[in-house]
Amino acid sequence: MEPAQLRAVELRRIALDLVTPFRTSFGTQTDRDVLLVHVTTDDGDGWGECVAGDDPLYSSEYTEAAQHVIRAHLLPRLFAHRGARVAAHEVAVALDPVKGHRMAKAALECAVLDAELRSQGRSVAEHLGAVRERVPSGVSVGIVGSIAELIDVVGGYLDAGYVRIKLKIEPGWDVEPVRAVRAEFGDALPLQVDANAAYRRGDARHLAQLDEAGLLLIEQPLPEDDLLGHAELATRIATPVCLDESITSARAAADAIALGACSIVNVKAGRVGGYLEARRVHDVCAAHGVPVWCGGMLETGIGRAMNAALAALPGFTLTGDISASTRFWTRDIVTEPMQVVDGHVPVPTGPGTGVELDESFVDSVTTSTETVTAAAR
Ligand code: SMG
Ligand code: MG
């Protein structure tokens, strides 16, 4: 079947406040400036969400740059591709000449995929090969002011039903808080940490002190481009090393595994350029017997629904960072925000992303709208 023709792409920026500040080793976030991508085709429309942050601190991408690269470099290529008749699986191919900018590419691919699957009445979960109807829900806990406050926050999340806790760490906030959480909640609590690249090769001896806590994993201790450092660290600590920022593609995952730089992989569609590449990361890891789990980027309801579908693939054997919408938002942009029931989130079954936008709310939080059409270029 001939793919639908792309008519127009709306780039919409919305401003959402976080329910509580989220502090990581690279900074404190209190709100999100989200870029939504809305494609209109002659066969219907679709939405995607760009996970880039306001500032280039998690990775080199940031919202303003994502909007620029979509407008100036990605859309011209998409509109020029076969008379703008683009199947979702061709988006990455059409955009491949543009280096990097994976979060921007992923948002565009998601919108095209949503439109395509909606027109076919198929869900993303079905399309990706999901094998589960619900997935366990973990929560990422930011750095806070004191150990007492941390115990309070973690206790609250456990009461809310989250089945796995991830603590954000940085030099000065690592061994002690981990020890305290372990002591308070017991050995059975599934616990892991995420450093967002805050340590250096010389910190191996220090990080080995986390071994006694019996963590599931330590995520991205070293810089994004330090695969050899991670491989060396993995031989010096007992905690399994998991990579997040370093894994930018399926090939990067294969390389990291071959080098011994990680034994677990965090999969984020935005970081690898789209949900289709994310599935390939899953496939490569599965072929090597490396477990994967789905990461989070403080998504709205669109990204949350997509992540739940991805996490329903068979190789996602570890609990991901897919929390309830209320973990970050007082009000979400979709009509049925994601909820945690019995420690799990549901895998959407409706066409496309399976979620519908709360349009009047989206309008009320919109800060700018720009529409790009084939003719307007
Ligand atoms: O969406 O639940 C979420 C956030 C999970 O900690 C989380 N994400 O490095 O894994 C990570 C961070 C990246 C986002 S920090 C702005
Ligand atoms: Mg991470």
mmCIF file of C-alpha atoms and ligand atoms in Angstrom:
data_model
loop_
_atom_site.group_PDB
_atom_site.id
_atom_site.type_symbol
_atom_site.label_atom_id
_atom_site.label_comp_id
_atom_site.label_asym_id
_atom_site.label_seq_id
_atom_site.Cartn_x
_atom_site.Cartn_y
_atom_site.Cartn_z
ATOM 1 C CA MET A 1 0.000 0.000 0.000
ATOM 2 C CA GLU A 2 1.249 3.468 -0.940
ATOM 3 C CA PRO A 3 2.129 5.536 2.178
ATOM 4 C CA ALA A 4 -0.072 8.554 2.957
ATOM 5 C CA GLN A 5 1.092 11.924 1.720
ATOM 6 C CA LEU A 6 2.462 14.318 4.282
ATOM 7 C CA ARG A 7 0.563 17.625 4.096
ATOM 8 C CA ALA A 8 1.692 19.767 7.024
ATOM 9 C CA VAL A 9 3.671 19.556 10.236
ATOM 10 C CA GLU A 10 2.788 21.671 13.229
ATOM 11 C CA LEU A 11 5.523 22.346 15.792
ATOM 12 C CA ARG A 12 3.879 23.238 19.030
ATOM 13 C CA ARG A 13 5.637 24.265 22.226
ATOM 14 C CA ILE A 14 3.922 23.780 25.551
ATOM 15 C CA ALA A 15 4.977 24.765 29.061
ATOM 16 C CA LEU A 16 4.300 22.388 31.955
ATOM 17 C CA ASP A 17 5.335 22.760 35.602
ATOM 18 C CA LEU A 18 6.661 19.722 37.457
ATOM 19 C CA VAL A 19 4.779 18.761 40.624
ATOM 20 C CA THR A 20 8.096 18.907 42.462
ATOM 21 C CA PRO A 21 11.637 19.904 41.390
ATOM 22 C CA PHE A 22 13.678 17.027 39.916
ATOM 23 C CA ARG A 23 17.382 17.211 40.711
ATOM 24 C CA THR A 24 20.012 15.109 38.954
ATOM 25 C CA SER A 25 23.802 15.300 38.883
ATOM 26 C CA PHE A 26 23.553 17.838 36.039
ATOM 27 C CA GLY A 27 20.940 20.200 37.404
ATOM 28 C CA THR A 28 17.505 20.878 38.862
ATOM 29 C CA GLN A 29 14.441 20.904 36.681
ATOM 30 C CA THR A 30 11.224 22.624 37.765
ATOM 31 C CA ASP A 31 9.297 22.659 34.491
ATOM 32 C CA ARG A 32 9.423 21.402 30.934
ATOM 33 C CA ASP A 33 9.325 23.289 27.655
ATOM 34 C CA VAL A 34 8.008 20.454 25.472
ATOM 35 C CA LEU A 35 8.071 20.373 21.695
ATOM 36 C CA LEU A 36 5.118 18.461 20.247
ATOM 37 C CA VAL A 37 5.119 17.424 16.608
ATOM 38 C CA HIS A 38 1.749 17.114 14.880
ATOM 39 C CA VAL A 39 1.729 15.715 11.358
ATOM 40 C CA THR A 40 -1.228 15.905 9.009
ATOM 41 C CA THR A 41 -1.385 13.483 6.103
ATOM 42 C CA ASP A 42 -4.078 12.855 3.491
ATOM 43 C CA ASP A 43 -4.994 9.838 5.618
ATOM 44 C CA GLY A 44 -5.297 11.459 9.050
ATOM 45 C CA ASP A 45 -2.963 12.905 11.638
ATOM 46 C CA GLY A 46 -0.505 11.867 14.325
ATOM 47 C CA TRP A 47 1.446 13.231 17.282
ATOM 48 C CA GLY A 48 4.960 12.841 18.588
ATOM 49 C CA GLU A 49 6.764 14.279 21.583
ATOM 50 C CA CYS A 50 10.369 15.467 21.597
ATOM 51 C CA VAL A 51 12.160 14.466 24.792
ATOM 52 C CA ALA A 52 14.954 17.033 24.517
ATOM 53 C CA GLY A 53 15.384 19.122 27.657
ATOM 54 C CA ASP A 54 15.378 22.909 27.892
ATOM 55 C CA ASP A 55 19.186 22.945 28.125
ATOM 56 C CA PRO A 56 21.868 20.673 26.601
ATOM 57 C CA LEU A 57 22.781 19.012 29.930
ATOM 58 C CA TYR A 58 21.584 15.388 29.647
ATOM 59 C CA SER A 59 22.862 15.299 26.057
ATOM 60 C CA SER A 60 23.837 17.834 23.403
ATOM 61 C CA GLU A 61 20.224 18.226 22.281
ATOM 62 C CA TYR A 62 17.803 20.855 23.608
ATOM 63 C CA THR A 63 14.297 21.956 22.693
ATOM 64 C CA GLU A 64 15.091 25.115 20.764
ATOM 65 C CA ALA A 65 17.710 23.325 18.668
ATOM 66 C CA ALA A 66 15.323 20.428 18.042
ATOM 67 C CA GLN A 67 12.684 22.765 16.650
ATOM 68 C CA HIS A 68 15.297 24.478 14.496
ATOM 69 C CA VAL A 69 16.723 21.274 13.058
ATOM 70 C CA ILE A 70 13.236 19.899 12.366
ATOM 71 C CA ARG A 71 12.206 23.066 10.523
ATOM 72 C CA ALA A 72 15.450 23.743 8.660
ATOM 73 C CA HIS A 73 16.898 20.295 7.994
ATOM 74 C CA LEU A 74 14.563 17.405 8.722
ATOM 75 C CA LEU A 75 11.246 18.510 7.238
ATOM 76 C CA PRO A 76 12.741 19.621 3.902
ATOM 77 C CA ARG A 77 14.126 16.079 3.565
ATOM 78 C CA LEU A 78 10.876 14.451 4.562
ATOM 79 C CA PHE A 79 8.816 16.556 2.165
ATOM 80 C CA ALA A 80 11.317 15.815 -0.622
ATOM 81 C CA HIS A 81 11.204 12.059 -0.008
ATOM 82 C CA ARG A 82 9.156 10.387 -2.789
ATOM 83 C CA GLY A 83 6.781 13.307 -3.155
ATOM 84 C CA ALA A 84 6.243 13.420 0.636
ATOM 85 C CA ARG A 85 4.787 9.914 0.679
ATOM 86 C CA VAL A 86 6.701 8.649 3.700
ATOM 87 C CA ALA A 87 6.130 5.384 5.515
ATOM 88 C CA ALA A 88 7.182 5.474 9.177
ATOM 89 C CA HIS A 89 9.986 2.973 8.561
ATOM 90 C CA GLU A 90 11.434 5.283 5.892
ATOM 91 C CA VAL A 91 11.653 8.358 8.129
ATOM 92 C CA ALA A 92 15.018 7.390 9.648
ATOM 93 C CA VAL A 93 16.396 6.581 6.192
ATOM 94 C CA ALA A 94 15.245 9.927 4.767
ATOM 95 C CA LEU A 95 16.776 11.786 7.728
ATOM 96 C CA ASP A 96 19.997 9.772 7.927
ATOM 97 C CA PRO A 97 22.177 12.350 6.095
ATOM 98 C CA VAL A 98 21.598 14.729 9.016
ATOM 99 C CA LYS A 99 24.083 13.822 11.742
ATOM 100 C CA GLY A 100 22.885 13.367 15.294
ATOM 101 C CA HIS A 101 19.735 15.190 16.491
ATOM 102 C CA ARG A 102 18.205 11.872 17.396
ATOM 103 C CA MET A 103 15.563 13.256 19.751
ATOM 104 C CA ALA A 104 14.308 15.568 17.010
ATOM 105 C CA LYS A 105 14.252 12.705 14.504
ATOM 106 C CA ALA A 106 12.481 10.432 16.984
ATOM 107 C CA ALA A 107 9.689 12.961 17.579
ATOM 108 C CA LEU A 108 9.069 13.262 13.857
ATOM 109 C CA GLU A 109 9.125 9.505 13.318
ATOM 110 C CA CYS A 110 6.707 9.011 16.211
ATOM 111 C CA ALA A 111 4.203 11.455 14.711
ATOM 112 C CA VAL A 112 4.397 9.775 11.286
ATOM 113 C CA LEU A 113 4.090 6.334 12.898
ATOM 114 C CA ASP A 114 1.089 7.452 14.965
ATOM 115 C CA ALA A 115 -0.678 8.773 11.836
ATOM 116 C CA GLU A 116 0.141 5.634 9.852
ATOM 117 C CA LEU A 117 -1.030 3.201 12.531
ATOM 118 C CA ARG A 118 -4.187 5.221 13.278
ATOM 119 C CA SER A 119 -5.140 5.048 9.604
ATOM 120 C CA GLN A 120 -4.679 1.262 9.776
ATOM 121 C CA GLY A 121 -6.456 0.888 13.119
ATOM 122 C CA ARG A 122 -3.353 -0.740 14.649
ATOM 123 C CA SER A 123 -1.642 -0.006 17.953
ATOM 124 C CA VAL A 124 2.026 0.820 18.450
ATOM 125 C CA ALA A 125 2.268 -2.124 20.859
ATOM 126 C CA GLU A 126 1.069 -4.538 18.178
ATOM 127 C CA HIS A 127 3.370 -2.937 15.602
ATOM 128 C CA LEU A 128 6.452 -3.169 17.813
ATOM 129 C CA GLY A 129 5.750 -6.750 18.853
ATOM 130 C CA ALA A 130 4.524 -6.320 22.419
ATOM 131 C CA VAL A 131 3.935 -9.496 24.407
ATOM 132 C CA ARG A 132 2.497 -7.994 27.608
ATOM 133 C CA GLU A 133 -0.694 -6.138 28.501
ATOM 134 C CA ARG A 134 0.865 -4.245 31.386
ATOM 135 C CA VAL A 135 4.411 -3.543 32.542
ATOM 136 C CA PRO A 136 5.865 -3.058 36.020
ATOM 137 C CA SER A 137 6.354 0.533 37.072
ATOM 138 C CA GLY A 138 9.523 1.938 38.603
ATOM 139 C CA VAL A 139 10.241 5.463 39.753
ATOM 140 C CA SER A 140 13.305 7.669 39.494
ATOM 141 C CA VAL A 141 13.973 9.620 42.689
ATOM 142 C CA GLY A 142 15.871 12.889 42.420
ATOM 143 C CA ILE A 143 18.619 14.153 44.709
ATOM 144 C CA VAL A 144 17.098 15.847 47.747
ATOM 145 C CA GLY A 145 18.307 17.960 50.655
ATOM 146 C CA SER A 146 18.740 15.322 53.367
ATOM 147 C CA ILE A 147 18.664 11.588 54.043
ATOM 148 C CA ALA A 148 15.494 12.035 56.146
ATOM 149 C CA GLU A 149 13.760 13.700 53.226
ATOM 150 C CA LEU A 150 14.929 10.927 50.898
ATOM 151 C CA ILE A 151 13.510 8.225 53.164
ATOM 152 C CA ASP A 152 10.238 10.142 53.206
ATOM 153 C CA VAL A 153 10.079 10.506 49.437
ATOM 154 C CA VAL A 154 10.983 6.857 48.757
ATOM 155 C CA GLY A 155 8.421 5.704 51.342
ATOM 156 C CA GLY A 156 5.752 7.742 49.582
ATOM 157 C CA TYR A 157 6.527 6.148 46.224
ATOM 158 C CA LEU A 158 6.492 2.657 47.729
ATOM 159 C CA ASP A 159 3.088 3.452 49.258
ATOM 160 C CA ALA A 160 1.931 4.519 45.784
ATOM 161 C CA GLY A 161 2.819 1.035 44.536
ATOM 162 C CA TYR A 162 6.050 1.511 42.593
ATOM 163 C CA VAL A 163 7.888 -1.794 42.450
ATOM 164 C CA ARG A 164 11.432 -0.520 41.917
ATOM 165 C CA ILE A 165 13.313 2.541 43.106
ATOM 166 C CA LYS A 166 16.074 4.335 41.235
ATOM 167 C CA LEU A 167 18.099 6.889 43.141
ATOM 168 C CA LYS A 168 19.870 9.681 41.338
ATOM 169 C CA ILE A 169 23.437 9.962 42.652
ATOM 170 C CA GLU A 170 26.407 12.310 42.318
ATOM 171 C CA PRO A 171 29.721 12.704 44.158
ATOM 172 C CA GLY A 172 28.737 13.601 47.736
ATOM 173 C CA TRP A 173 25.292 11.964 47.419
ATOM 174 C CA ASP A 174 25.909 8.272 46.812
ATOM 175 C CA VAL A 175 27.132 5.709 49.363
ATOM 176 C CA GLU A 176 25.340 7.245 52.342
ATOM 177 C CA PRO A 177 21.861 7.726 50.840
ATOM 178 C CA VAL A 178 21.994 4.283 49.219
ATOM 179 C CA ARG A 179 22.987 2.691 52.523
ATOM 180 C CA ALA A 180 20.190 4.558 54.321
ATOM 181 C CA VAL A 181 17.492 3.542 51.842
ATOM 182 C CA ARG A 182 18.682 -0.072 51.965
ATOM 183 C CA ALA A 183 18.658 -0.056 55.773
ATOM 184 C CA GLU A 184 15.198 1.526 55.969
ATOM 185 C CA PHE A 185 13.373 -0.536 53.343
ATOM 186 C CA GLY A 186 15.236 -3.842 53.518
ATOM 187 C CA ASP A 187 17.201 -6.138 51.233
ATOM 188 C CA ALA A 188 14.184 -7.170 49.161
ATOM 189 C CA LEU A 189 13.619 -3.689 47.725
ATOM 190 C CA PRO A 190 14.641 -3.629 44.027
ATOM 191 C CA LEU A 191 17.043 -0.681 44.067
ATOM 192 C CA GLN A 192 19.339 0.895 41.483
ATOM 193 C CA VAL A 193 21.242 4.152 40.978
ATOM 194 C CA ASP A 194 21.834 6.593 38.126
ATOM 195 C CA ALA A 195 24.835 8.946 38.033
ATOM 196 C CA ASN A 196 24.202 10.676 34.691
ATOM 197 C CA ALA A 197 27.926 10.595 33.927
ATOM 198 C CA ALA A 198 28.995 12.370 37.129
ATOM 199 C CA TYR A 199 32.027 10.186 37.948
ATOM 200 C CA ARG A 200 35.470 9.666 36.427
ATOM 201 C CA ARG A 201 37.678 6.624 35.875
ATOM 202 C CA GLY A 202 39.566 7.295 39.103
ATOM 203 C CA ASP A 203 36.360 6.844 41.135
ATOM 204 C CA ALA A 204 36.260 3.040 40.806
ATOM 205 C CA ARG A 205 37.377 2.401 44.376
ATOM 206 C CA HIS A 206 34.792 4.851 45.678
ATOM 207 C CA LEU A 207 31.972 3.333 43.601
ATOM 208 C CA ALA A 208 32.931 -0.156 44.804
ATOM 209 C CA GLN A 209 31.537 0.922 48.176
ATOM 210 C CA LEU A 210 28.084 0.638 46.601
ATOM 211 C CA ASP A 211 28.623 -3.108 46.125
ATOM 212 C CA GLU A 212 27.483 -3.933 49.663
ATOM 213 C CA ALA A 213 24.023 -2.503 48.875
ATOM 214 C CA GLY A 214 23.196 -5.261 46.396
ATOM 215 C CA LEU A 215 21.993 -2.874 43.707
ATOM 216 C CA LEU A 216 20.349 -4.099 40.510
ATOM 217 C CA LEU A 217 22.673 -1.843 38.542
ATOM 218 C CA ILE A 218 24.561 1.427 38.359
ATOM 219 C CA GLU A 219 23.494 3.526 35.376
ATOM 220 C CA GLN A 220 25.918 5.650 33.342
ATOM 221 C CA PRO A 221 28.571 6.346 35.982
ATOM 222 C CA LEU A 222 31.094 7.808 33.485
ATOM 223 C CA PRO A 223 30.909 10.234 30.535
ATOM 224 C CA GLU A 224 28.910 9.342 27.468
ATOM 225 C CA ASP A 225 31.968 8.770 25.263
ATOM 226 C CA ASP A 226 33.952 6.729 27.801
ATOM 227 C CA LEU A 227 33.152 3.154 26.794
ATOM 228 C CA LEU A 228 36.606 1.878 27.728
ATOM 229 C CA GLY A 229 36.319 3.514 31.139
ATOM 230 C CA HIS A 230 33.020 1.726 31.708
ATOM 231 C CA ALA A 231 34.580 -1.579 30.609
ATOM 232 C CA GLU A 232 37.421 -1.122 33.094
ATOM 233 C CA LEU A 233 35.043 -0.037 35.868
ATOM 234 C CA ALA A 234 32.878 -3.101 35.248
ATOM 235 C CA THR A 235 35.842 -5.311 36.192
ATOM 236 C CA ARG A 236 36.419 -3.380 39.410
ATOM 237 C CA ILE A 237 32.931 -3.229 40.933
ATOM 238 C CA ALA A 238 30.404 -5.973 41.596
ATOM 239 C CA THR A 239 27.348 -3.835 40.768
ATOM 240 C CA PRO A 240 26.314 -4.466 37.135
ATOM 241 C CA VAL A 241 27.059 -1.486 34.859
ATOM 242 C CA CYS A 242 24.120 -0.240 32.755
ATOM 243 C CA LEU A 243 24.517 2.369 30.030
ATOM 244 C CA ASP A 244 22.050 5.123 29.165
ATOM 245 C CA GLU A 245 23.634 8.234 27.547
ATOM 246 C CA SER A 246 26.320 6.170 25.739
ATOM 247 C CA ILE A 247 23.829 4.029 23.829
ATOM 248 C CA THR A 248 22.864 6.148 20.825
ATOM 249 C CA SER A 249 22.035 3.339 18.388
ATOM 250 C CA ALA A 250 21.765 -0.427 18.007
ATOM 251 C CA ARG A 251 25.349 -0.449 16.769
ATOM 252 C CA ALA A 252 26.514 1.489 19.824
ATOM 253 C CA ALA A 253 24.754 -1.110 21.972
ATOM 254 C CA ALA A 254 26.487 -3.970 20.139
ATOM 255 C CA ASP A 255 29.868 -2.226 20.538
ATOM 256 C CA ALA A 256 29.352 -1.537 24.241
ATOM 257 C CA ILE A 257 28.398 -5.153 24.855
ATOM 258 C CA ALA A 258 31.374 -6.451 22.843
ATOM 259 C CA LEU A 259 33.728 -4.211 24.850
ATOM 260 C CA GLY A 260 32.286 -5.333 28.171
ATOM 261 C CA ALA A 261 31.265 -1.731 28.907
ATOM 262 C CA CYS A 262 27.831 -2.785 30.159
ATOM 263 C CA SER A 263 25.825 -5.873 31.039
ATOM 264 C CA ILE A 264 22.434 -4.084 31.005
ATOM 265 C CA VAL A 265 21.043 -1.420 28.673
ATOM 266 C CA ASN A 266 18.580 1.398 29.318
ATOM 267 C CA VAL A 267 16.526 1.927 26.143
ATOM 268 C CA LYS A 268 15.161 5.381 25.343
ATOM 269 C CA ALA A 269 13.618 5.947 21.944
ATOM 270 C CA GLY A 270 14.512 9.649 21.867
ATOM 271 C CA ARG A 271 18.179 8.978 22.599
ATOM 272 C CA VAL A 272 18.512 6.465 19.739
ATOM 273 C CA GLY A 273 16.518 8.333 17.085
ATOM 274 C CA GLY A 274 13.130 6.673 17.331
ATOM 275 C CA TYR A 275 11.012 3.753 18.476
ATOM 276 C CA LEU A 276 12.015 1.638 15.488
ATOM 277 C CA GLU A 277 15.731 1.979 16.334
ATOM 278 C CA ALA A 278 14.808 1.387 19.990
ATOM 279 C CA ARG A 279 13.318 -1.936 18.939
ATOM 280 C CA ARG A 280 16.599 -2.759 17.167
ATOM 281 C CA VAL A 281 18.520 -1.928 20.360
ATOM 282 C CA HIS A 282 16.211 -4.373 22.129
ATOM 283 C CA ASP A 283 16.866 -6.997 19.423
ATOM 284 C CA VAL A 284 20.659 -6.631 19.561
ATOM 285 C CA CYS A 285 20.649 -6.869 23.353
ATOM 286 C CA ALA A 286 18.317 -9.883 23.307
ATOM 287 C CA ALA A 287 20.651 -11.618 20.841
ATOM 288 C CA HIS A 288 23.494 -11.133 23.349
ATOM 289 C CA GLY A 289 21.433 -12.135 26.363
ATOM 290 C CA VAL A 290 21.676 -8.596 27.730
ATOM 291 C CA PRO A 291 18.574 -7.486 29.654
ATOM 292 C CA VAL A 292 17.057 -4.098 28.810
ATOM 293 C CA TRP A 293 14.628 -1.729 30.475
ATOM 294 C CA CYS A 294 12.782 1.350 29.324
ATOM 295 C CA GLY A 295 14.115 4.700 30.479
ATOM 296 C CA GLY A 296 12.115 7.886 30.932
ATOM 297 C CA MET A 297 12.603 11.521 29.941
ATOM 298 C CA LEU A 298 9.842 13.183 31.954
ATOM 299 C CA GLU A 299 7.419 12.491 29.135
ATOM 300 C CA THR A 300 3.868 13.731 28.819
ATOM 301 C CA GLY A 301 1.093 11.219 28.167
ATOM 302 C CA ILE A 302 2.195 10.736 24.553
ATOM 303 C CA GLY A 303 5.705 9.538 25.355
ATOM 304 C CA ARG A 304 4.500 7.607 28.390
ATOM 305 C CA ALA A 305 2.052 5.593 26.239
ATOM 306 C CA MET A 306 4.757 4.931 23.635
ATOM 307 C CA ASN A 307 7.195 3.830 26.342
ATOM 308 C CA ALA A 308 4.714 1.381 27.831
ATOM 309 C CA ALA A 309 4.271 -0.188 24.382
ATOM 310 C CA LEU A 310 8.050 -0.468 23.936
ATOM 311 C CA ALA A 311 8.528 -1.932 27.416
ATOM 312 C CA ALA A 312 6.054 -4.697 26.543
ATOM 313 C CA LEU A 313 8.617 -6.309 24.194
ATOM 314 C CA PRO A 314 9.999 -9.650 25.434
ATOM 315 C CA GLY A 315 13.571 -8.516 26.195
ATOM 316 C CA PHE A 316 12.427 -5.812 28.620
ATOM 317 C CA THR A 317 12.945 -8.052 31.615
ATOM 318 C CA LEU A 318 13.839 -5.291 34.076
ATOM 319 C CA THR A 319 11.418 -2.691 35.459
ATOM 320 C CA GLY A 320 11.560 0.637 33.652
ATOM 321 C CA ASP A 321 11.164 4.306 34.579
ATOM 322 C CA ILE A 322 7.550 4.451 33.411
ATOM 323 C CA SER A 323 5.714 6.067 36.287
ATOM 324 C CA ALA A 324 2.213 7.405 36.631
ATOM 325 C CA SER A 325 1.569 10.760 35.009
ATOM 326 C CA THR A 326 1.139 12.218 38.514
ATOM 327 C CA ARG A 327 4.836 11.516 39.254
ATOM 328 C CA PHE A 328 5.587 14.668 37.253
ATOM 329 C CA TRP A 329 2.359 16.448 36.275
ATOM 330 C CA THR A 330 -0.657 17.864 38.055
ATOM 331 C CA ARG A 331 -2.460 17.736 34.734
ATOM 332 C CA ASP A 332 -1.363 15.789 31.652
ATOM 333 C CA ILE A 333 -2.042 16.672 28.023
ATOM 334 C CA VAL A 334 -3.924 13.429 27.306
ATOM 335 C CA THR A 335 -7.512 12.602 28.196
ATOM 336 C CA GLU A 336 -6.557 9.441 30.111
ATOM 337 C CA PRO A 337 -3.269 10.039 31.952
ATOM 338 C CA MET A 338 -1.234 6.954 32.792
ATOM 339 C CA GLN A 339 -1.973 5.414 36.167
ATOM 340 C CA VAL A 340 -0.162 2.834 38.259
ATOM 341 C CA VAL A 341 -2.434 -0.037 39.260
ATOM 342 C CA ASP A 342 -1.058 -2.825 41.383
ATOM 343 C CA GLY A 343 2.487 -1.633 40.609
ATOM 344 C CA HIS A 344 1.960 -1.734 36.845
ATOM 345 C CA VAL A 345 1.052 0.600 33.994
ATOM 346 C CA PRO A 346 -1.194 -0.566 31.147
ATOM 347 C CA VAL A 347 0.072 -1.055 27.604
ATOM 348 C CA PRO A 348 -2.219 1.041 25.372
ATOM 349 C CA THR A 349 -4.299 -0.915 22.878
ATOM 350 C CA GLY A 350 -5.989 1.865 20.866
ATOM 351 C CA PRO A 351 -4.848 2.845 17.350
ATOM 352 C CA GLY A 352 -1.451 4.554 17.110
ATOM 353 C CA THR A 353 -0.158 5.816 20.441
ATOM 354 C CA GLY A 354 -3.522 4.839 21.926
ATOM 355 C CA VAL A 355 -3.916 8.186 23.691
ATOM 356 C CA GLU A 356 -6.000 11.226 22.754
ATOM 357 C CA LEU A 357 -4.960 14.802 23.429
ATOM 358 C CA ASP A 358 -6.951 16.989 25.790
ATOM 359 C CA GLU A 359 -7.033 19.716 23.157
ATOM 360 C CA SER A 360 -8.380 22.577 25.215
ATOM 361 C CA PHE A 361 -5.754 21.942 27.881
ATOM 362 C CA VAL A 362 -3.007 21.698 25.254
ATOM 363 C CA ASP A 363 -4.196 25.035 23.834
ATOM 364 C CA SER A 364 -4.116 26.585 27.290
ATOM 365 C CA VAL A 365 -0.443 25.616 27.845
ATOM 366 C CA THR A 366 0.761 26.348 24.307
ATOM 367 C CA THR A 367 3.513 28.973 24.131
ATOM 368 C CA SER A 368 4.089 28.934 20.364
ATOM 369 C CA THR A 369 2.871 27.242 17.210
ATOM 370 C CA GLU A 370 4.598 27.013 13.857
ATOM 371 C CA THR A 371 3.263 25.166 10.825
ATOM 372 C CA VAL A 372 5.507 23.909 8.052
ATOM 373 C CA THR A 373 4.005 22.754 4.767
ATOM 374 C CA ALA A 374 5.620 21.384 1.626
ATOM 375 C CA ALA A 375 4.593 24.534 -0.256
ATOM 376 C CA ALA A 376 5.917 26.910 2.403
ATOM 377 C CA ARG A 377 9.536 25.820 2.034
HETATM 378 O O1 SMG B 1 10.740 10.084 33.098
HETATM 379 O O2 SMG B 1 10.709 8.999 34.966
HETATM 380 C C1 SMG B 1 11.253 9.730 34.164
HETATM 381 C C2 SMG B 1 12.659 10.227 34.465
HETATM 382 C C3 SMG B 1 13.623 9.116 34.605
HETATM 383 O O3 SMG B 1 15.665 9.583 35.704
HETATM 384 C C4 SMG B 1 15.041 9.610 34.679
HETATM 385 N N1 SMG B 1 15.599 10.051 33.537
HETATM 386 O O4 SMG B 1 19.077 9.678 32.984
HETATM 387 O O5 SMG B 1 17.548 8.239 33.093
HETATM 388 C C5 SMG B 1 17.901 9.407 33.150
HETATM 389 C C6 SMG B 1 16.948 10.524 33.426
HETATM 390 C C7 SMG B 1 17.021 11.523 32.327
HETATM 391 C C8 SMG B 1 16.131 12.675 32.484
HETATM 392 S S1 SMG B 1 16.734 13.837 33.575
HETATM 393 C C9 SMG B 1 16.201 15.317 32.959
HETATM 394 MG MG MG B 2 19.808 7.667 33.071
#
